[in-house]
Coordinates of C-alpha atoms in Angstrom, one line a residue:
M782 CA -11.1 14.9 -17.4
N783 CA -10.3 17.9 -19.0
S784 CA -12.4 21.6 -18.0
S785 CA -13.1 24.2 -20.7
E786 CA -14.3 27.4 -20.0
E787 CA -17.2 28.5 -22.3
I788 CA -16.8 32.2 -22.8
A789 CA -19.4 34.5 -24.5
V790 CA -18.4 38.1 -25.2
S791 CA -21.6 40.5 -26.5
G792 CA -22.0 43.8 -27.0
M793 CA -25.7 45.9 -26.6
S794 CA -27.8 43.1 -25.7
A795 CA -25.6 42.1 -22.6
G796 CA -28.3 43.3 -20.7
R797 CA -30.1 46.2 -18.6
S798 CA -27.1 46.4 -15.9
A799 CA -24.6 46.5 -18.4
M800 CA -26.5 49.2 -20.8
R801 CA -25.6 52.0 -18.5
M802 CA -22.6 52.2 -20.0
G803 CA -22.4 54.8 -22.6
P804 CA -22.1 53.0 -26.1
A805 CA -18.1 53.4 -26.5
E806 CA -18.1 52.3 -23.6
L807 CA -19.7 49.1 -23.7
V808 CA -17.8 49.0 -27.7
Q809 CA -14.2 49.5 -26.1
A810 CA -15.0 46.9 -22.6
A811 CA -16.7 44.2 -25.8
A812 CA -13.4 44.6 -27.5
M813 CA -10.4 44.9 -24.3
A814 CA -12.9 41.4 -23.4
R815 CA -12.9 39.7 -27.0
R816 CA -8.7 40.9 -27.0
F817 CA -8.6 38.9 -23.3
Y818 CA -10.8 36.2 -23.0
L819 CA -11.0 34.8 -26.6
E820 CA -8.0 35.6 -28.7
G821 CA -5.4 35.5 -25.1
K822 CA -3.3 38.8 -25.0
S823 CA -2.0 40.2 -22.0
K824 CA -3.7 43.0 -20.2
I825 CA -0.1 45.0 -21.1
Q826 CA -1.1 44.2 -24.8
I827 CA -4.3 45.6 -24.4
A828 CA -3.5 48.8 -22.5
E829 CA -0.7 49.1 -25.7
E830 CA -3.6 48.4 -28.3
F831 CA -5.7 50.7 -27.1
G832 CA -3.7 53.2 -25.2
V833 CA -4.6 53.2 -21.9
S834 CA -2.8 51.8 -18.8
R835 CA -2.7 48.0 -17.3
F836 CA -4.8 49.8 -14.5
K837 CA -7.6 51.1 -16.9
V838 CA -8.1 47.7 -19.1
A839 CA -8.0 45.8 -15.4
R840 CA -11.3 48.0 -14.1
V841 CA -12.9 47.7 -17.4
L842 CA -12.9 44.0 -17.2
E843 CA -13.9 43.6 -14.2
T844 CA -16.9 46.1 -15.0
A845 CA -17.4 43.6 -17.3
L846 CA -17.8 40.3 -15.8
E847 CA -19.6 42.6 -12.9
R848 CA -22.3 44.5 -15.4
D849 CA -22.3 40.4 -17.7
L850 CA -20.8 41.7 -20.5
V851 CA -19.0 39.1 -20.2
R852 CA -20.3 35.3 -18.9
I853 CA -17.8 32.9 -18.7
E854 CA -18.9 29.2 -17.8
I855 CA -16.8 26.1 -15.9
R856 CA -17.6 22.8 -17.8
V857 CA -16.6 19.4 -17.2
P858 CA -17.7 16.4 -18.4
A859 CA -21.4 14.7 -17.2
E860 CA -19.6 12.3 -15.6
L861 CA -17.6 14.4 -13.5
D862 CA -18.9 16.1 -10.5
A863 CA -16.7 19.2 -9.8
E864 CA -18.0 20.5 -7.0
R865 CA -18.3 17.2 -5.3
S866 CA -14.7 16.8 -6.1
D867 CA -13.0 20.3 -4.9
A868 CA -14.9 19.9 -1.8
L869 CA -13.7 16.3 -0.8
R870 CA -10.0 17.4 -1.8
A871 CA -10.8 20.6 0.5
R872 CA -11.8 18.4 3.2
Y873 CA -9.2 15.3 3.2
G874 CA -6.0 18.6 1.9
L875 CA -5.7 15.7 -1.1
R876 CA -3.7 17.1 -3.8
H877 CA -6.7 15.2 -6.3
A878 CA -9.5 14.3 -5.6
V879 CA -12.0 13.5 -8.8
V880 CA -15.3 12.1 -7.6
V881 CA -17.5 10.9 -10.9
E882 CA -21.6 9.7 -11.2
S883 CA -22.3 6.7 -9.4
P884 CA -23.9 4.5 -11.8
P885 CA -28.1 4.3 -11.5
D886 CA -28.4 0.7 -8.7
S887 CA -24.9 1.0 -8.1
E888 CA -25.5 1.2 -4.3
E889 CA -24.4 -2.6 -3.1
T890 CA -21.6 -2.1 -5.9
P891 CA -17.7 -0.9 -5.3
D892 CA -15.6 -0.3 -7.6
P893 CA -17.7 1.1 -10.8
E894 CA -16.0 0.4 -13.1
N895 CA -16.2 3.6 -14.7
L896 CA -13.1 4.7 -11.9
G897 CA -11.2 2.8 -13.1
E898 CA -12.0 4.9 -17.0
V899 CA -11.3 8.0 -14.8
A900 CA -8.3 6.9 -12.8
A901 CA -6.2 6.3 -15.8
D902 CA -6.8 9.6 -17.4
L903 CA -5.9 11.1 -14.0
L904 CA -2.3 8.8 -14.3
G905 CA -1.9 9.7 -17.4
E906 CA -1.9 13.2 -16.3
L907 CA 0.3 12.8 -13.0
V908 CA 2.8 10.8 -14.4
N909 CA 5.6 12.5 -16.4
E910 CA 8.4 11.0 -18.9
G911 CA 11.5 9.1 -16.2
D912 CA 9.0 7.9 -13.6
V913 CA 8.4 4.9 -11.2
L914 CA 4.6 3.9 -11.5
G915 CA 3.5 0.9 -8.6
L916 CA 0.4 -0.2 -8.9
A917 CA -0.7 -2.7 -6.7
W918 CA -3.2 -6.0 -6.7
G919 CA -7.1 -4.8 -7.1
R920 CA -10.2 -4.7 -9.0
S921 CA -9.9 -1.2 -9.9
T922 CA -6.2 -1.2 -10.5
I923 CA -6.8 -3.6 -13.1
H924 CA -9.7 -1.8 -14.6
M925 CA -7.3 1.4 -14.5
A926 CA -4.7 -0.6 -16.2
A927 CA -7.1 -2.3 -19.2
A928 CA -9.0 1.6 -19.8
L929 CA -4.9 3.3 -20.2
D930 CA -4.5 4.7 -23.5
R931 CA -1.6 6.8 -22.8
L932 CA 1.8 7.1 -20.5
P933 CA 4.6 8.9 -21.4
P934 CA 7.9 6.2 -21.0
C935 CA 8.4 5.1 -17.6
T936 CA 9.1 2.1 -15.5
V937 CA 6.0 0.1 -13.8
V938 CA 6.4 -2.1 -11.1
Q939 CA 4.0 -4.3 -9.4
L940 CA 3.3 -3.7 -5.8
T941 CA 2.6 -6.1 -4.2
G942 CA 1.7 -10.3 -4.7
V943 CA -1.4 -11.3 -6.6
Y944 CA -4.6 -12.6 -4.9
D945 CA -4.4 -15.7 -6.2
A946 CA -1.2 -16.9 -8.8
G947 CA -3.1 -19.2 -10.7
T948 CA -4.9 -16.2 -12.2
A949 CA -2.0 -14.2 -12.3
E950 CA -2.2 -13.4 -15.7
R951 CA -5.3 -12.2 -15.9
G952 CA -4.5 -10.0 -13.0
S953 CA -2.2 -7.5 -11.4
V954 CA 0.7 -9.3 -13.2
E955 CA -1.4 -8.5 -16.7
A956 CA -2.8 -4.3 -15.3
V957 CA 1.8 -4.1 -14.4
R958 CA 2.1 -5.2 -18.4
R959 CA 0.0 -3.6 -19.9
A960 CA 1.0 -0.6 -18.3
A961 CA 4.5 -1.0 -19.0
Q962 CA 3.5 -1.7 -22.9
V963 CA 1.2 1.8 -22.9
S964 CA 4.5 3.5 -21.7
G965 CA 7.0 2.1 -23.0
G966 CA 8.9 1.4 -20.7
D967 CA 10.2 -2.1 -18.3
A968 CA 7.6 -3.8 -16.5
H969 CA 8.6 -5.9 -12.9
P970 CA 6.2 -7.9 -12.3
I971 CA 5.9 -10.4 -8.8
Y972 CA 5.1 -13.6 -9.9
A973 CA 3.8 -14.6 -6.7
P974 CA 0.6 -14.3 -3.6
M975 CA 0.3 -11.5 -1.3
L976 CA -0.2 -13.7 1.0
L977 CA 1.5 -17.0 2.5
P978 CA 1.2 -19.6 5.0
D979 CA 4.0 -18.0 7.7
A980 CA 7.0 -15.4 7.7
A981 CA 9.7 -17.4 6.7
T982 CA 7.8 -18.5 3.6
A983 CA 7.2 -14.8 2.5
A984 CA 10.6 -13.7 3.6
A985 CA 12.3 -16.7 1.3
L986 CA 10.4 -15.4 -1.9
R987 CA 11.1 -11.9 -0.8
N988 CA 14.5 -13.8 -1.7
Q989 CA 14.3 -14.5 -4.9
T990 CA 15.7 -12.9 -8.4
G991 CA 12.7 -12.0 -9.8
I992 CA 11.2 -10.9 -6.5
A993 CA 13.8 -9.0 -5.4
R994 CA 14.4 -7.4 -8.6
A995 CA 10.7 -6.0 -7.9
F996 CA 11.6 -4.9 -5.0
E997 CA 14.5 -2.8 -4.7
Y998 CA 12.1 -0.4 -7.2
F999 CA 10.0 0.0 -4.3
D1000 CA 11.8 2.5 -2.7
K1001 CA 11.8 4.5 -6.1
V1002 CA 8.2 4.8 -7.4
T1003 CA 7.1 8.5 -7.7
V1004 CA 3.4 7.4 -8.2
A1005 CA 1.1 4.6 -7.1
C1006 CA -2.3 3.4 -7.9
V1007 CA -3.8 1.8 -4.7
S1008 CA -7.1 -0.3 -4.0
I1009 CA -8.8 0.1 -0.2
G1010 CA -11.4 -2.8 1.3
S1011 CA -13.4 -2.9 3.7
W1012 CA -13.0 -6.0 6.3
E1013 CA -16.3 -7.7 4.6
P1014 CA -16.5 -10.7 2.4
G1015 CA -15.9 -9.3 -1.0
I1016 CA -15.1 -6.6 -0.5
S1017 CA -11.3 -7.2 0.7
T1018 CA -8.7 -9.5 -1.0
V1019 CA -7.0 -10.2 2.7
H1020 CA -10.1 -10.7 4.5
D1021 CA -11.2 -13.3 1.6
M1022 CA -7.6 -15.2 2.2
L1023 CA -7.9 -15.5 5.3
S1024 CA -9.4 -18.3 7.6
E1025 CA -12.9 -17.6 10.2
E1026 CA -9.9 -17.7 12.7
E1027 CA -7.9 -14.9 11.7
R1028 CA -11.0 -13.1 10.0
A1029 CA -12.1 -12.8 13.4
H1030 CA -8.9 -11.8 15.3
Y1031 CA -8.2 -9.0 13.3
A1032 CA -11.7 -7.7 13.8
S1033 CA -11.2 -7.7 17.7
L1034 CA -8.0 -5.6 16.5
G1035 CA -10.7 -3.7 15.2
V1036 CA -9.7 -3.4 11.4
A1037 CA -11.7 -1.4 8.9
A1038 CA -9.9 -1.0 6.0
E1039 CA -7.1 -3.2 4.4
M1040 CA -5.2 -1.6 1.3
S1041 CA -2.3 -3.6 0.2
A1042 CA -2.7 -6.0 3.4
H1043 CA -1.7 -3.0 5.3
L1044 CA -5.0 -3.0 8.1
F1045 CA -6.4 0.4 9.7
D1046 CA -8.4 0.8 12.4
A1047 CA -11.4 3.6 11.3
E1048 CA -9.0 6.5 12.6
G1049 CA -6.2 5.4 10.1
R1050 CA -4.0 3.7 12.3
R1051 CA -2.1 0.5 11.6
V1052 CA -3.4 -2.8 13.3
G1053 CA -2.5 -6.2 12.7
R1054 CA 0.9 -5.4 12.1
D1055 CA 2.0 -9.1 12.0
L1056 CA 0.2 -9.7 8.9
G1057 CA 2.3 -8.2 6.8
E1058 CA 5.2 -9.9 7.8
R1059 CA 3.5 -13.3 6.3
C1060 CA 2.4 -10.5 2.6
I1061 CA 4.1 -9.8 -0.4
T1062 CA 3.8 -6.1 -0.4
V1063 CA 5.4 -2.9 -0.6
K1064 CA 5.8 -1.4 3.1
A1065 CA 3.5 1.0 4.8
D1066 CA 6.6 3.6 5.6
Q1067 CA 7.6 3.0 1.3
L1068 CA 4.6 3.9 0.7
R1069 CA 4.4 7.3 3.1
R1070 CA 7.4 7.9 1.3
I1071 CA 5.8 7.9 -2.4
P1072 CA 5.0 11.3 -3.9
E1073 CA 2.0 10.5 -5.4
V1074 CA -0.5 7.7 -4.2
V1075 CA -3.7 7.8 -5.6
A1076 CA -6.0 5.4 -4.6
I1077 CA -9.4 3.9 -7.0
A1078 CA -12.3 2.9 -4.6
G1079 CA -15.9 3.6 -4.4
G1080 CA -19.3 2.9 -3.2
Q1081 CA -21.4 2.7 -0.2
R1082 CA -19.8 0.2 1.2
K1083 CA -16.5 0.9 0.8
A1084 CA -17.4 4.5 2.0
P1085 CA -16.5 3.9 5.8
A1086 CA -13.1 1.7 4.7
I1087 CA -12.5 4.4 2.0
D1088 CA -12.4 7.2 5.1
A1089 CA -10.4 5.0 7.0
V1090 CA -7.1 4.9 4.8
L1091 CA -8.1 8.4 3.7
R1092 CA -7.0 9.8 7.8
S1093 CA -3.7 7.3 7.6
G1094 CA -2.0 9.6 5.8
L1095 CA -0.5 7.3 3.0
V1096 CA -2.7 8.4 0.1
T1097 CA -2.4 11.9 -1.8
S1098 CA -5.4 11.6 -4.3
L1099 CA -8.5 10.1 -4.2
V1100 CA -11.4 9.0 -7.5
T1101 CA -14.4 8.0 -6.2
D1102 CA -18.1 7.8 -7.5
T1103 CA -20.4 10.2 -5.5
S1104 CA -22.5 7.9 -3.0
A1105 CA -18.8 7.2 -1.6
A1106 CA -18.0 11.3 -1.5
D1107 CA -21.7 11.9 -0.1
Y1108 CA -21.1 9.9 3.6
L1109 CA -16.9 11.1 3.4
M1110 CA -18.2 14.8 3.5
T1111 CA -19.7 14.0 7.1
A1112 CA -17.9 11.4 8.0
G1113 CA -16.7 11.8 12.0
P1114 CA -14.7 14.9 12.5
T1115 CA -12.6 16.7 10.3
P1116 CA -9.5 14.6 9.3
R1117 CA -5.7 15.8 9.3
P1118 CA -4.4 16.9 5.5
A1119 CA -4.1 14.0 4.3
L1120 CA -0.4 15.9 2.6
N1121 CA 1.5 16.5 6.0
R1122 CA 1.9 12.0 5.6
A1123 CA 2.2 12.3 9.4
D1124 CA 1.9 8.4 11.0
P1125 CA -1.5 9.0 12.3
D1126 CA 0.2 5.8 15.3
G1127 CA 3.2 8.1 15.6
A1128 CA 5.4 5.4 14.7

């Protein structure tokens, strides 16, 4: 995950333009550059050593760069695309954007597994000791949890119910347990379906002791990890849990994406809010108050949904792949900066 800088400091072979400097100037510039770039000394320390002003040191270092006496290369691991990452971060006003090379022949595959591995490394950077980490249901968050190998001591809470209560041990419940095991902190899983038949059943479940205890942590979450789904079969958990009639109803409202059982249209506005009354999930306004919300989603098929959710202002950081990033960089008008966290509905 970490980028590295390769710094090459050379002397008389520094190039034709550098040879315009006299030999004494070359030797001094190379020595100063070596002290600054390789040994980590400050300009004041170098100035004291060479008996010149720090302004002279600054000019010499600037000249060394201009005349190719010093070459600096920024390198990141081959699977990371630094240029796309920075461009995507700037376009959506995100705090962090990490773009991973899409695997070969993955155009139709949503959320490549390598996204989870990179997201695991990112969480290792973002989570601090004493934080409360929230994990929402999703294949990408499950892959992320499986790849975790370091986390500072923190509390881990489940933010949504599960797709199928019968698979809870192999899904988000296990993801919460895994993250807590790595961090050495407490785990607060939710043993309940995400979607219930009606609002009354959902309300009754929310009052059960174990689930209520997890819900108490929602307002304390400092870092959250979420997935994004498109409104189509196999790419949205919520879509797949609904009846054909219900799918048609929400489609008529213009739903383009879902995240943690919240539905969004293409402009990032929330639609179908009544669905939340039947769901075991963190509220949208609670997500908006979480300082860091990391979404993990990729693939061409999910790209429009990712754009919609980013426009909602609920997400502060994104881990995605090159195929989705290429779509996002040209998707519609430039969105508002995500970090203002404003609700596009004004509600």
